Amino acid sequence: MKQTIFALASAQGRAGVSVIRLSGPQSAEVIQALLGRLPKPRFATLGRLVQDGETIDQALVLYFKGPHSFTGEDCAEFHIHGSRAVLDRLYGIFRSMGLRHAEAGEFSRRAFENGKLDLTQAEAISDLVEAESEAQRQQALMQLDGGFRERYGQWRDNLIKLLAHIEAIVDFPDEDIPESLSDKIVGDIIALKSDIASAIDDSRRGRQIREGYRIAIMGKPNAGKSSLFNALLENDTAIVTPIAGTTRDVIESHIRIGNYTALIYDTAGLRETDDVVESEGIRRARARGDTADLRLWVIDSSESQASDLSGIRAGDYVVLNKSDRAEAGKIDDLKARMPDDVHLFETSLLTDTGTDALRVALEAHLEKALSLSTFPAATRERHMERLREAEACLDRALGIGFGTPELMAEDIRQALSAFDALFGRTDVEQVLDHIFSSFCIGK
Ligand SMILES: Nc1nc2c(c(=O)[nH]1)N(C=O)[C@@H](CNc1ccc(C(=O)N[C@@H](CCC(=O)O)C(=O)O)cc1)CN2
């Protein structure tokens, strides 16, 4: 029998009401001991929690009888007054009865192990708890509702049918394979492979929503990158000084833009330097720029010499900063020299003008890039890896041919097990440990 675990399900710290959750075979016994009776399952009951004749708190108590609970085990909930003193007393009682504190993600893990959730749904719970933006919430909820099962279930069925056809060929080696059958098998594999490939293409969106759309602020030293970063964040995270080269490492922060979360990077100014620390910062800045979903260049338009525009590419956003101090004609000159298809903005961060227009444009950009009409094919790197694996297996199967159908069958089987791993049907302990340990305590 599993040990009974407990944890605070609500946030840490003083609160009007806190919820302590228990899961495991001793749940009923603990309620019985504290409340003096066992309430009807799934009904909230108000009562006094009493130890040795002394009332510890007045609480709402719930009992869930397994398997009809979140974890599938017997569960209890104590909705108590959220003070440290009440918690300490209850934790003491739980421990004296042989319970232990839950590890991060342990409730969800038990739900997964008891078949209440598949692995993608368990991941969705973690994402839902962490969701900051509306799109993150919607995406996590679709995943919790079985969004992946819906999409991949059909593919899995197709693979099983394919496997049955190929095994029929393996079982009757002396028969001539009707050409119509081999054509159909090849056609089905190609169709499935192309569905998976387009799902992989589309799945960047899922990760951009979940992790945040990466926006790198780039430019020369002292152009106003850190000021722009702070303006977008509406706080003073980055240090701003008149000294060129103040920002040396990449600074990152999450912000919400409309319905979406963006990850904004402030980077070191790009210039030639002998300083080893600064040049490492510049290397990192360039790397960030290369992997970002959007580059936001900041240019000092008050600078008298011609600005270096190398590095700016189509699709980039360009902010002509210090526009209040630009000489006549300089802004027009910069605009004329820009590559095609860049999005131009004029700002003066000193006088706080122009950032609203930038914000509005960024919001529209994210809406266009990420809007959720369909549930994406992946929301984490782990999902992408499995999809690529399945795609590679189908590719191999196509290269094999009907001379050795048993090898073909083996590749189809491996593609199937890539899908099974996605849902946690075959994953090894280590992978599970890694996934669940990143959850909140009490989840
Ligand atoms: N107080 C409280 N609020 C909560 C939770 C909780 O555990 N406790 N949740 C937890 O994270 C979420 C709700 N999710 C839940 C999911 C399943 C079951 C459950 O009892 N499932 C049973 C019965 C299903 C039914 O009657 O429809 C089952 O699956 O067999 C409970 C909560 C959010 N709010």
Tab-separated table of C-alpha atoms and ligand atoms in Angstrom, residues 9 19 21 42 62 64 67-72 77 79 116 125 442-443, ligand 1:
chain	number	residue	atom	x	y	z
A	9	ALA	CA	-2.794	22.812	-2.030
A	19	VAL	CA	-6.573	23.971	1.686
A	21	ARG	CA	-4.967	17.912	0.680
A	42	ARG	CA	-17.729	14.640	-2.057
A	62	LEU	CA	-14.199	16.831	2.282
A	64	PHE	CA	-13.323	11.519	-1.651
A	67	PRO	CA	-11.289	5.696	-7.229
A	68	HIS	CA	-13.633	8.710	-7.497
A	69	SER	CA	-11.045	11.356	-6.665
A	70	PHE	CA	-8.421	13.456	-8.369
A	71	THR	CA	-5.660	10.924	-7.650
A	72	GLY	CA	-7.867	7.835	-7.852
A	77	GLU	CA	-9.344	18.027	2.039
A	79	HIS	CA	-10.224	23.902	4.302
A	116	LYS	CA	-6.794	9.303	-14.124
A	125	ILE	CA	-2.089	20.739	-15.090
A	442	GLY	CA	0.558	20.261	-3.553
A	443	LYS	CA	-0.155	19.496	-7.197
B	1	LIG	N1	-11.066	21.832	-3.595
B	1	LIG	C1	-10.517	21.456	-4.749
B	1	LIG	N2	-10.633	22.224	-5.835
B	1	LIG	C2	-10.056	21.834	-7.018
B	1	LIG	C3	-9.338	20.622	-7.106
B	1	LIG	C4	-9.238	19.817	-5.920
B	1	LIG	O1	-8.618	18.755	-5.903
B	1	LIG	N3	-9.845	20.278	-4.790
B	1	LIG	N4	-8.761	20.254	-8.323
B	1	LIG	C5	-7.721	19.352	-8.426
B	1	LIG	O2	-6.668	19.564	-8.922
B	1	LIG	C6	-9.215	20.884	-9.552
B	1	LIG	C7	-10.469	20.193	-10.006
B	1	LIG	N5	-10.117	18.893	-10.530
B	1	LIG	C8	-10.623	17.709	-10.081
B	1	LIG	C9	-10.553	16.639	-10.929
B	1	LIG	C10	-11.135	15.446	-10.570
B	1	LIG	C11	-11.763	15.313	-9.344
B	1	LIG	C12	-12.452	14.039	-8.997
B	1	LIG	O3	-12.924	13.853	-7.880
B	1	LIG	N6	-12.600	13.125	-9.948
B	1	LIG	C13	-13.316	11.891	-9.777
B	1	LIG	C14	-14.806	12.101	-9.885
B	1	LIG	C15	-15.272	12.628	-11.198
B	1	LIG	C16	-16.711	13.105	-11.246
B	1	LIG	O4	-17.476	12.948	-10.288
B	1	LIG	O5	-17.090	13.641	-12.291
B	1	LIG	C17	-12.843	10.887	-10.800
B	1	LIG	O6	-12.147	11.238	-11.725
B	1	LIG	O7	-13.207	9.705	-10.614
B	1	LIG	C18	-11.768	16.375	-8.464
B	1	LIG	C19	-11.202	17.568	-8.833
B	1	LIG	C20	-9.434	22.352	-9.317
B	1	LIG	N7	-10.195	22.621	-8.107
